[in-house]
mmCIF file of N, CA and C and ligand atoms in Angstrom:
data_model
loop_
_atom_site.group_PDB
_atom_site.id
_atom_site.type_symbol
_atom_site.label_atom_id
_atom_site.label_comp_id
_atom_site.label_asym_id
_atom_site.label_seq_id
_atom_site.Cartn_x
_atom_site.Cartn_y
_atom_site.Cartn_z
ATOM 1 N N THR V 22 311.443 156.321 113.734
ATOM 2 C CA THR V 22 310.740 155.143 113.997
ATOM 3 C C THR V 22 311.094 153.773 113.471
ATOM 4 N N PHE V 23 310.960 152.640 114.181
ATOM 5 C CA PHE V 23 311.497 151.620 113.985
ATOM 6 C C PHE V 23 310.447 150.615 113.011
ATOM 7 N N SER V 24 309.202 151.271 112.983
ATOM 8 C CA SER V 24 308.028 150.507 112.352
ATOM 9 C C SER V 24 308.445 150.215 110.916
ATOM 10 N N GLY V 25 307.993 149.084 110.412
ATOM 11 C CA GLY V 25 308.177 148.769 108.981
ATOM 12 C C GLY V 25 308.789 147.419 108.886
ATOM 13 N N THR V 26 309.115 146.978 107.607
ATOM 14 C CA THR V 26 309.716 145.627 107.382
ATOM 15 C C THR V 26 311.182 146.002 106.933
ATOM 16 N N TRP V 27 312.007 145.155 107.587
ATOM 17 C CA TRP V 27 313.551 145.406 107.244
ATOM 18 C C TRP V 27 314.117 144.017 106.895
ATOM 19 N N LYS V 28 314.866 144.139 105.894
ATOM 20 C CA LYS V 28 315.514 142.879 105.377
ATOM 21 C C LYS V 28 316.885 143.010 105.610
ATOM 22 N N VAL V 29 317.733 141.909 106.089
ATOM 23 C CA VAL V 29 319.155 142.192 106.312
ATOM 24 C C VAL V 29 319.827 142.392 105.061
ATOM 25 N N ASP V 30 320.840 143.324 105.029
ATOM 26 C CA ASP V 30 321.574 143.590 103.754
ATOM 27 C C ASP V 30 322.969 143.210 103.868
ATOM 28 N N ARG V 31 323.498 143.386 105.024
ATOM 29 C CA ARG V 31 325.053 142.809 105.262
ATOM 30 C C ARG V 31 325.256 142.845 106.730
ATOM 31 N N ASN V 32 326.366 142.016 106.975
ATOM 32 C CA ASN V 32 326.848 141.798 108.285
ATOM 33 C C ASN V 32 328.149 142.288 108.513
ATOM 34 N N ASP V 33 328.669 142.638 109.803
ATOM 35 C CA ASP V 33 329.870 143.011 110.000
ATOM 36 C C ASP V 33 330.253 142.281 111.311
ATOM 37 N N ASN V 34 331.352 141.476 111.130
ATOM 38 C CA ASN V 34 331.827 140.552 112.116
ATOM 39 C C ASN V 34 330.974 139.498 112.706
ATOM 40 N N TYR V 35 329.722 139.247 112.094
ATOM 41 C CA TYR V 35 328.826 138.430 112.573
ATOM 42 C C TYR V 35 329.169 136.925 112.777
ATOM 43 N N GLU V 36 330.117 136.463 111.884
ATOM 44 C CA GLU V 36 330.669 134.995 112.085
ATOM 45 C C GLU V 36 331.486 135.004 113.297
ATOM 46 N N LYS V 37 332.314 135.870 113.521
ATOM 47 C CA LYS V 37 333.034 135.946 114.768
ATOM 48 C C LYS V 37 332.276 135.986 116.097
ATOM 49 N N PHE V 38 331.227 136.754 115.956
ATOM 50 C CA PHE V 38 330.206 136.979 117.113
ATOM 51 C C PHE V 38 329.634 135.530 117.348
ATOM 52 N N MET V 39 329.114 134.858 116.295
ATOM 53 C CA MET V 39 328.416 133.605 116.380
ATOM 54 C C MET V 39 329.410 132.493 116.911
ATOM 55 N N GLU V 40 330.725 132.769 116.489
ATOM 56 C CA GLU V 40 331.739 131.822 117.033
ATOM 57 C C GLU V 40 331.842 131.966 118.449
ATOM 58 N N GLN V 41 331.896 133.208 118.899
ATOM 59 C CA GLN V 41 332.032 133.409 120.365
ATOM 60 C C GLN V 41 330.688 132.976 121.108
ATOM 61 N N MET V 42 329.601 133.049 120.455
ATOM 62 C CA MET V 42 328.377 132.344 121.035
ATOM 63 C C MET V 42 328.394 130.878 121.109
ATOM 64 N N GLY V 43 329.342 130.246 120.435
ATOM 65 C CA GLY V 43 329.539 128.754 120.536
ATOM 66 C C GLY V 43 328.840 128.079 119.479
ATOM 67 N N ILE V 44 328.531 128.862 118.421
ATOM 68 C CA ILE V 44 327.706 128.044 117.300
ATOM 69 C C ILE V 44 328.665 127.579 116.227
ATOM 70 N N ASN V 45 328.263 126.230 115.924
ATOM 71 C CA ASN V 45 329.316 125.506 115.201
ATOM 72 C C ASN V 45 329.460 126.127 113.764
ATOM 73 N N MET V 46 330.413 125.613 113.023
ATOM 74 C CA MET V 46 330.661 126.211 111.621
ATOM 75 C C MET V 46 329.619 125.934 110.604
ATOM 76 N N VAL V 47 329.093 124.880 110.599
ATOM 77 C CA VAL V 47 328.002 124.660 109.715
ATOM 78 C C VAL V 47 326.816 125.631 109.673
ATOM 79 N N LYS V 48 326.495 125.619 111.163
ATOM 80 C CA LYS V 48 325.417 126.697 111.411
ATOM 81 C C LYS V 48 325.714 128.142 111.184
ATOM 82 N N ARG V 49 327.066 128.514 111.350
ATOM 83 C CA ARG V 49 327.487 129.893 111.118
ATOM 84 C C ARG V 49 327.369 130.089 109.701
ATOM 85 N N LYS V 50 327.755 129.249 108.944
ATOM 86 C CA LYS V 50 327.725 129.531 107.448
ATOM 87 C C LYS V 50 326.196 129.634 106.973
ATOM 88 N N LEU V 51 325.297 128.757 107.433
ATOM 89 C CA LEU V 51 323.944 129.023 107.122
ATOM 90 C C LEU V 51 323.379 130.235 107.659
ATOM 91 N N ALA V 52 323.807 130.511 108.881
ATOM 92 C CA ALA V 52 323.191 131.657 109.558
ATOM 93 C C ALA V 52 323.603 133.093 108.911
ATOM 94 N N ALA V 53 324.843 133.103 108.282
ATOM 95 C CA ALA V 53 325.348 134.225 107.701
ATOM 96 C C ALA V 53 324.559 134.631 106.456
ATOM 97 N N HIS V 54 323.732 133.768 105.891
ATOM 98 C CA HIS V 54 322.885 133.900 104.764
ATOM 99 C C HIS V 54 321.466 133.571 105.066
ATOM 100 N N ASP V 55 320.937 133.969 106.208
ATOM 101 C CA ASP V 55 319.641 133.585 106.698
ATOM 102 C C ASP V 55 318.607 134.229 106.106
ATOM 103 N N ASN V 56 318.749 135.327 105.254
ATOM 104 C CA ASN V 56 317.807 136.103 104.776
ATOM 105 C C ASN V 56 316.635 136.609 105.621
ATOM 106 N N LEU V 57 317.226 137.001 106.782
ATOM 107 C CA LEU V 57 316.293 137.547 107.929
ATOM 108 C C LEU V 57 315.616 138.822 107.565
ATOM 109 N N LYS V 58 314.327 138.672 107.878
ATOM 110 C CA LYS V 58 313.409 139.799 107.662
ATOM 111 C C LYS V 58 312.589 139.978 108.968
ATOM 112 N N ILE V 59 312.657 141.165 109.442
ATOM 113 C CA ILE V 59 311.712 141.597 110.456
ATOM 114 C C ILE V 59 310.717 142.645 110.277
ATOM 115 N N THR V 60 309.653 142.511 110.750
ATOM 116 C CA THR V 60 308.639 143.526 110.660
ATOM 117 C C THR V 60 308.239 143.989 112.080
ATOM 118 N N ILE V 61 308.409 145.267 112.344
ATOM 119 C CA ILE V 61 308.292 145.881 113.538
ATOM 120 C C ILE V 61 307.073 146.748 113.583
ATOM 121 N N GLU V 62 306.196 146.474 114.563
ATOM 122 C CA GLU V 62 305.089 147.524 114.776
ATOM 123 C C GLU V 62 305.212 148.019 116.142
ATOM 124 N N GLN V 63 305.265 149.410 116.222
ATOM 125 C CA GLN V 63 305.497 150.013 117.561
ATOM 126 C C GLN V 63 304.299 150.843 117.872
ATOM 127 N N ASN V 64 303.732 150.528 119.102
ATOM 128 C CA ASN V 64 302.615 151.388 119.580
ATOM 129 C C ASN V 64 303.091 151.817 121.055
ATOM 130 N N GLY V 65 303.517 152.987 121.111
ATOM 131 C CA GLY V 65 304.017 153.533 122.444
ATOM 132 C C GLY V 65 305.202 152.596 122.850
ATOM 133 N N ASP V 66 304.986 152.069 124.032
ATOM 134 C CA ASP V 66 306.030 151.191 124.487
ATOM 135 C C ASP V 66 305.794 149.681 124.294
ATOM 136 N N LYS V 67 304.897 149.476 123.474
ATOM 137 C CA LYS V 67 304.575 148.122 123.091
ATOM 138 C C LYS V 67 305.228 147.838 121.725
ATOM 139 N N PHE V 68 305.733 146.678 121.650
ATOM 140 C CA PHE V 68 306.308 146.267 120.124
ATOM 141 C C PHE V 68 305.782 144.891 119.826
ATOM 142 N N HIS V 69 305.433 144.689 118.415
ATOM 143 C CA HIS V 69 305.121 143.420 117.911
ATOM 144 C C HIS V 69 306.146 143.167 116.771
ATOM 145 N N VAL V 70 307.001 142.137 116.999
ATOM 146 C CA VAL V 70 307.884 141.832 115.898
ATOM 147 C C VAL V 70 307.666 140.508 115.141
ATOM 148 N N LYS V 71 307.661 140.467 113.932
ATOM 149 C CA LYS V 71 307.530 139.275 113.122
ATOM 150 C C LYS V 71 308.904 139.007 112.427
ATOM 151 N N GLU V 72 309.415 137.790 112.836
ATOM 152 C CA GLU V 72 310.710 137.537 112.297
ATOM 153 C C GLU V 72 310.647 136.242 111.246
ATOM 154 N N SER V 73 311.293 136.491 110.215
ATOM 155 C CA SER V 73 311.257 135.376 109.207
ATOM 156 C C SER V 73 312.634 135.145 108.702
ATOM 157 N N SER V 74 312.949 133.980 108.452
ATOM 158 C CA SER V 74 314.393 133.698 108.029
ATOM 159 C C SER V 74 314.286 132.189 107.418
ATOM 160 N N ASN V 75 315.427 131.844 106.738
ATOM 161 C CA ASN V 75 315.614 130.533 106.236
ATOM 162 C C ASN V 75 315.209 129.430 107.208
ATOM 163 N N PHE V 76 315.496 129.777 108.420
ATOM 164 C CA PHE V 76 315.343 128.898 109.676
ATOM 165 C C PHE V 76 313.644 128.663 110.119
ATOM 166 N N ARG V 77 312.988 129.876 110.235
ATOM 167 C CA ARG V 77 311.812 129.742 110.796
ATOM 168 C C ARG V 77 310.980 131.128 110.783
ATOM 169 N N THR V 78 309.850 131.082 111.171
ATOM 170 C CA THR V 78 309.084 132.399 111.213
ATOM 171 C C THR V 78 308.579 132.378 112.682
ATOM 172 N N LEU V 79 308.586 133.524 113.465
ATOM 173 C CA LEU V 79 307.877 133.614 114.763
ATOM 174 C C LEU V 79 307.483 135.108 114.868
ATOM 175 N N GLU V 80 306.603 135.200 115.898
ATOM 176 C CA GLU V 80 306.089 136.500 116.253
ATOM 177 C C GLU V 80 306.299 136.718 117.730
ATOM 178 N N ILE V 81 306.854 137.999 118.123
ATOM 179 C CA ILE V 81 307.294 138.299 119.363
ATOM 180 C C ILE V 81 306.544 139.581 119.864
ATOM 181 N N ASP V 82 306.044 139.572 121.070
ATOM 182 C CA ASP V 82 305.388 140.912 121.775
ATOM 183 C C ASP V 82 306.291 141.131 122.951
ATOM 184 N N PHE V 83 306.659 142.517 123.023
ATOM 185 C CA PHE V 83 307.418 142.880 124.250
ATOM 186 C C PHE V 83 306.964 144.276 124.560
ATOM 187 N N THR V 84 307.235 144.613 125.705
ATOM 188 C CA THR V 84 307.013 145.950 126.298
ATOM 189 C C THR V 84 308.267 146.597 126.714
ATOM 190 N N LEU V 85 308.624 147.714 126.449
ATOM 191 C CA LEU V 85 309.805 148.328 126.785
ATOM 192 C C LEU V 85 310.031 148.089 128.461
ATOM 193 N N GLY V 86 311.181 147.644 128.840
ATOM 194 C CA GLY V 86 311.524 147.479 130.284
ATOM 195 C C GLY V 86 310.767 146.288 130.884
ATOM 196 N N VAL V 87 310.111 145.355 130.197
ATOM 197 C CA VAL V 87 309.475 144.271 130.783
ATOM 198 C C VAL V 87 310.284 143.014 130.235
ATOM 199 N N ASN V 88 310.620 142.146 131.038
ATOM 200 C CA ASN V 88 311.492 140.992 130.762
ATOM 201 C C ASN V 88 310.589 140.044 129.860
ATOM 202 N N PHE V 89 311.203 139.395 128.918
ATOM 203 C CA PHE V 89 310.458 138.289 128.250
ATOM 204 C C PHE V 89 311.545 137.268 127.729
ATOM 205 N N GLU V 90 311.075 136.216 127.218
ATOM 206 C CA GLU V 90 312.031 135.108 126.758
ATOM 207 C C GLU V 90 312.062 135.102 125.319
ATOM 208 N N TYR V 91 313.106 134.581 124.767
ATOM 209 C CA TYR V 91 313.282 134.485 123.380
ATOM 210 C C TYR V 91 314.256 133.360 123.070
ATOM 211 N N SER V 92 313.786 132.573 122.118
ATOM 212 C CA SER V 92 314.754 131.455 121.694
ATOM 213 C C SER V 92 315.374 131.817 120.405
ATOM 214 N N MET V 93 316.691 131.639 120.415
ATOM 215 C CA MET V 93 317.361 131.749 119.189
ATOM 216 C C MET V 93 317.021 130.689 118.286
ATOM 217 N N ALA V 94 317.507 130.969 116.975
ATOM 218 C CA ALA V 94 317.256 129.938 115.850
ATOM 219 C C ALA V 94 317.882 128.605 116.253
ATOM 220 N N ASP V 95 318.955 128.596 116.947
ATOM 221 C CA ASP V 95 319.576 127.278 117.434
ATOM 222 C C ASP V 95 319.033 126.605 118.644
ATOM 223 N N GLY V 96 317.971 127.284 119.152
ATOM 224 C CA GLY V 96 317.381 126.789 120.336
ATOM 225 C C GLY V 96 317.864 127.357 121.716
ATOM 226 N N THR V 97 318.922 128.263 121.599
ATOM 227 C CA THR V 97 319.546 128.832 122.764
ATOM 228 C C THR V 97 318.508 129.882 123.363
ATOM 229 N N GLU V 98 318.194 129.675 124.663
ATOM 230 C CA GLU V 98 317.187 130.552 125.219
ATOM 231 C C GLU V 98 317.755 131.741 126.004
ATOM 232 N N LEU V 99 317.086 132.924 125.659
ATOM 233 C CA LEU V 99 317.602 134.088 126.371
ATOM 234 C C LEU V 99 316.417 134.710 127.139
ATOM 235 N N SER V 100 316.767 135.522 128.140
ATOM 236 C CA SER V 100 315.697 136.204 128.921
ATOM 237 C C SER V 100 316.298 137.601 129.142
ATOM 238 N N GLY V 101 315.386 138.741 128.834
ATOM 239 C CA GLY V 101 315.859 140.005 129.014
ATOM 240 C C GLY V 101 314.789 140.946 128.592
ATOM 241 N N ALA V 102 315.207 142.272 128.322
ATOM 242 C CA ALA V 102 314.174 143.178 128.037
ATOM 243 C C ALA V 102 315.014 144.238 127.029
ATOM 244 N N TRP V 103 314.133 144.883 126.350
ATOM 245 C CA TRP V 103 314.558 146.010 125.548
ATOM 246 C C TRP V 103 314.236 147.403 126.357
ATOM 247 N N THR V 104 315.034 148.343 126.189
ATOM 248 C CA THR V 104 314.601 149.781 126.626
ATOM 249 C C THR V 104 314.903 150.717 125.712
ATOM 250 N N MET V 105 314.388 151.896 125.807
ATOM 251 C CA MET V 105 314.771 152.953 124.889
ATOM 252 C C MET V 105 315.602 154.059 125.409
ATOM 253 N N GLU V 106 316.827 154.270 124.743
ATOM 254 C CA GLU V 106 317.817 155.263 125.220
ATOM 255 C C GLU V 106 317.751 156.324 124.140
ATOM 256 N N GLY V 107 317.090 157.450 124.261
ATOM 257 C CA GLY V 107 317.093 158.479 123.299
ATOM 258 C C GLY V 107 316.369 157.721 121.851
ATOM 259 N N ASP V 108 317.066 157.653 120.867
ATOM 260 C CA ASP V 108 316.525 157.047 119.580
ATOM 261 C C ASP V 108 316.977 155.639 119.451
ATOM 262 N N MET V 109 317.628 155.160 120.474
ATOM 263 C CA MET V 109 318.160 153.699 120.351
ATOM 264 C C MET V 109 317.425 152.778 121.210
ATOM 265 N N LEU V 110 317.210 151.502 120.662
ATOM 266 C CA LEU V 110 316.620 150.393 121.401
ATOM 267 C C LEU V 110 317.808 149.733 121.899
ATOM 268 N N LYS V 111 317.799 149.338 123.289
ATOM 269 C CA LYS V 111 318.855 148.720 123.828
ATOM 270 C C LYS V 111 318.415 147.546 124.471
ATOM 271 N N GLY V 112 318.940 146.424 124.264
ATOM 272 C CA GLY V 112 318.525 145.164 124.785
ATOM 273 C C GLY V 112 319.509 144.471 125.646
ATOM 274 N N ILE V 113 319.138 143.991 126.890
ATOM 275 C CA ILE V 113 320.118 143.344 127.667
ATOM 276 C C ILE V 113 319.489 141.879 127.983
ATOM 277 N N PHE V 114 320.064 140.836 127.418
ATOM 278 C CA PHE V 114 319.611 139.516 127.502
ATOM 279 C C PHE V 114 320.544 138.607 128.069
ATOM 280 N N THR V 115 320.088 137.691 128.913
ATOM 281 C CA THR V 115 320.875 136.700 129.646
ATOM 282 C C THR V 115 320.754 135.368 129.033
ATOM 283 N N ARG V 116 321.715 134.635 128.630
ATOM 284 C CA ARG V 116 321.505 133.216 128.191
ATOM 285 C C ARG V 116 321.188 132.323 129.571
ATOM 286 N N LYS V 117 320.213 131.484 129.167
ATOM 287 C CA LYS V 117 319.652 130.644 130.305
ATOM 288 C C LYS V 117 320.609 129.477 130.605
ATOM 289 N N ASP V 118 321.395 129.099 129.506
ATOM 290 C CA ASP V 118 322.378 127.821 129.683
ATOM 291 C C ASP V 118 323.506 128.271 130.504
ATOM 292 N N ASN V 119 324.009 129.631 130.444
ATOM 293 C CA ASN V 119 325.259 129.830 130.995
ATOM 294 C C ASN V 119 325.335 131.031 131.852
ATOM 295 N N GLY V 120 324.185 131.762 131.829
ATOM 296 C CA GLY V 120 324.138 133.056 132.560
ATOM 297 C C GLY V 120 324.923 134.166 132.077
ATOM 298 N N LYS V 121 325.560 134.118 130.923
ATOM 299 C CA LYS V 121 326.189 135.104 130.193
ATOM 300 C C LYS V 121 325.220 136.150 129.481
ATOM 301 N N THR V 122 325.891 137.302 129.445
ATOM 302 C CA THR V 122 325.009 138.389 128.907
ATOM 303 C C THR V 122 325.260 138.799 127.481
ATOM 304 N N LEU V 123 324.178 138.947 126.670
ATOM 305 C CA LEU V 123 324.300 139.497 125.447
ATOM 306 C C LEU V 123 323.585 140.817 125.306
ATOM 307 N N THR V 124 324.305 141.760 124.841
ATOM 308 C CA THR V 124 323.740 143.099 124.644
ATOM 309 C C THR V 124 323.506 143.359 123.128
ATOM 310 N N THR V 125 322.396 144.089 122.887
ATOM 311 C CA THR V 125 322.236 144.351 121.503
ATOM 312 C C THR V 125 321.548 145.770 121.294
ATOM 313 N N THR V 126 321.759 146.529 120.391
ATOM 314 C CA THR V 126 321.017 147.674 120.168
ATOM 315 C C THR V 126 320.669 147.781 118.668
ATOM 316 N N ARG V 127 319.386 148.582 118.626
ATOM 317 C CA ARG V 127 318.799 148.931 117.190
ATOM 318 C C ARG V 127 318.676 150.379 117.116
ATOM 319 N N ILE V 128 319.103 150.967 116.028
ATOM 320 C CA ILE V 128 318.929 152.430 115.720
ATOM 321 C C ILE V 128 318.710 152.568 114.246
ATOM 322 N N VAL V 129 317.881 153.315 113.957
ATOM 323 C CA VAL V 129 317.629 153.753 112.402
ATOM 324 C C VAL V 129 318.640 154.771 112.093
ATOM 325 N N GLN V 130 319.321 154.562 111.042
ATOM 326 C CA GLN V 130 320.406 155.530 110.462
ATOM 327 C C GLN V 130 320.030 155.795 109.117
ATOM 328 N N GLY V 131 319.594 156.939 108.708
ATOM 329 C CA GLY V 131 319.145 157.189 107.307
ATOM 330 C C GLY V 131 318.063 156.253 106.861
ATOM 331 N N ASP V 132 318.299 155.500 105.871
ATOM 332 C CA ASP V 132 317.218 154.432 105.593
ATOM 333 C C ASP V 132 317.680 153.067 105.841
ATOM 334 N N GLU V 133 318.607 153.074 106.934
ATOM 335 C CA GLU V 133 318.966 151.591 107.349
ATOM 336 C C GLU V 133 318.604 151.535 108.732
ATOM 337 N N LEU V 134 318.437 150.178 109.146
ATOM 338 C CA LEU V 134 318.328 149.711 110.434
ATOM 339 C C LEU V 134 319.590 149.171 110.892
ATOM 340 N N VAL V 135 320.261 149.563 112.033
ATOM 341 C CA VAL V 135 321.628 149.060 112.352
ATOM 342 C C VAL V 135 321.338 148.273 113.639
ATOM 343 N N GLN V 136 321.566 146.933 113.749
ATOM 344 C CA GLN V 136 321.494 146.322 114.874
ATOM 345 C C GLN V 136 322.913 145.726 115.435
ATOM 346 N N SER V 137 323.241 146.226 116.541
ATOM 347 C CA SER V 137 324.642 145.818 116.988
ATOM 348 C C SER V 137 324.539 144.794 118.030
ATOM 349 N N TYR V 138 325.394 143.890 118.085
ATOM 350 C CA TYR V 138 325.507 142.783 119.136
ATOM 351 C C TYR V 138 326.825 142.756 119.875
ATOM 352 N N ASN V 139 326.734 142.506 121.150
ATOM 353 C CA ASN V 139 328.125 142.144 121.845
ATOM 354 C C ASN V 139 327.789 141.020 122.860
ATOM 355 N N TYR V 140 328.754 140.075 122.750
ATOM 356 C CA TYR V 140 328.784 138.848 123.559
ATOM 357 C C TYR V 140 330.236 138.596 124.102
ATOM 358 N N GLU V 141 330.550 138.661 125.188
ATOM 359 C CA GLU V 141 331.808 138.336 125.703
ATOM 360 C C GLU V 141 333.019 138.954 124.973
ATOM 361 N N GLY V 142 332.919 140.270 124.842
ATOM 362 C CA GLY V 142 333.966 140.972 124.136
ATOM 363 C C GLY V 142 333.931 141.151 122.856
ATOM 364 N N VAL V 143 333.026 140.302 122.005
ATOM 365 C CA VAL V 143 333.024 140.476 120.505
ATOM 366 C C VAL V 143 331.790 141.313 120.167
ATOM 367 N N ASP V 144 331.968 142.225 119.200
ATOM 368 C CA ASP V 144 330.992 143.011 118.597
ATOM 369 C C ASP V 144 330.773 142.678 117.274
ATOM 370 N N ALA V 145 329.380 142.864 116.965
ATOM 371 C CA ALA V 145 328.943 142.568 115.454
ATOM 372 C C ALA V 145 327.851 143.451 115.021
ATOM 373 N N LYS V 146 327.610 143.695 113.821
ATOM 374 C CA LYS V 146 326.441 144.334 113.329
ATOM 375 C C LYS V 146 325.743 143.495 112.328
ATOM 376 N N ARG V 147 324.448 143.721 112.107
ATOM 377 C CA ARG V 147 323.653 143.438 111.128
ATOM 378 C C ARG V 147 322.962 144.601 110.575
ATOM 379 N N ILE V 148 323.042 144.978 109.378
ATOM 380 C CA ILE V 148 322.480 146.155 108.831
ATOM 381 C C ILE V 148 321.230 145.762 107.700
ATOM 382 N N TYR V 149 320.161 146.302 108.078
ATOM 383 C CA TYR V 149 318.889 146.080 107.433
ATOM 384 C C TYR V 149 318.490 147.177 106.425
ATOM 385 N N LYS V 150 317.806 146.985 105.362
ATOM 386 C CA LYS V 150 317.128 147.979 104.560
ATOM 387 C C LYS V 150 315.779 147.737 104.474
ATOM 388 N N ARG V 151 314.930 148.858 104.245
ATOM 389 C CA ARG V 151 313.605 148.643 104.360
ATOM 390 C C ARG V 151 313.255 147.774 103.061
ATOM 391 N N GLY V 152 312.284 146.876 103.297
ATOM 392 C CA GLY V 152 311.883 145.961 102.268
ATOM 393 C C GLY V 152 310.489 145.614 102.109
HETATM 394 C C1 MYR C 219 313.221 141.240 118.785
HETATM 395 O O1 MYR C 219 313.055 142.262 119.093
HETATM 396 O O2 MYR C 219 313.388 140.897 117.494
HETATM 397 C C2 MYR C 219 312.942 139.846 119.531
HETATM 398 C C3 MYR C 219 313.994 139.934 120.718
HETATM 399 C C4 MYR C 219 315.466 139.844 120.247
HETATM 400 C C5 MYR C 219 316.196 139.447 121.317
HETATM 401 C C6 MYR C 219 317.684 139.593 121.353
HETATM 402 C C7 MYR C 219 318.287 139.206 119.951
HETATM 403 C C8 MYR C 219 319.463 138.300 120.117
HETATM 404 C C9 MYR C 219 319.752 137.438 118.851
HETATM 405 C C10 MYR C 219 320.969 136.933 118.774
HETATM 406 C C11 MYR C 219 321.228 136.058 117.645
HETATM 407 C C12 MYR C 219 322.596 135.913 117.601
HETATM 408 C C13 MYR C 219 322.844 134.676 116.756
HETATM 409 C C14 MYR C 219 324.201 134.136 117.236
#
């Protein structure tokens, strides 16, 4: 289950990913140490996510398979949906500014939540621990 509070512990290739996303160096440096914390509440196919970081706090509601809008911390707007594939959450989002696709997955592995990202050929991960 994804429910619970998760604090980012480490990143893998996240700066390269942000660079591919077009995020400038100053923002990348800040974002690499954003102290991101997410609290996930899952009820069937409905999710409530509280996100907090050095940049902001926000709450997101979504239903599996149903499109919703999400603004990244730098203001880039995405539209897309999460679906469940086995034990994995899979998100396919489209950037509103350029139409390009960002894919992301979440899976619980042991006591960690692993979120992977792909954008235009660059893969990254953020790994969270329960907190
Ligand atoms: C959620 O489930 O937490 C809300 C929806 C998340 C949408 C997709 C996340 C992509 C975030 C990309 C951040 C990349 C920064 C370069």
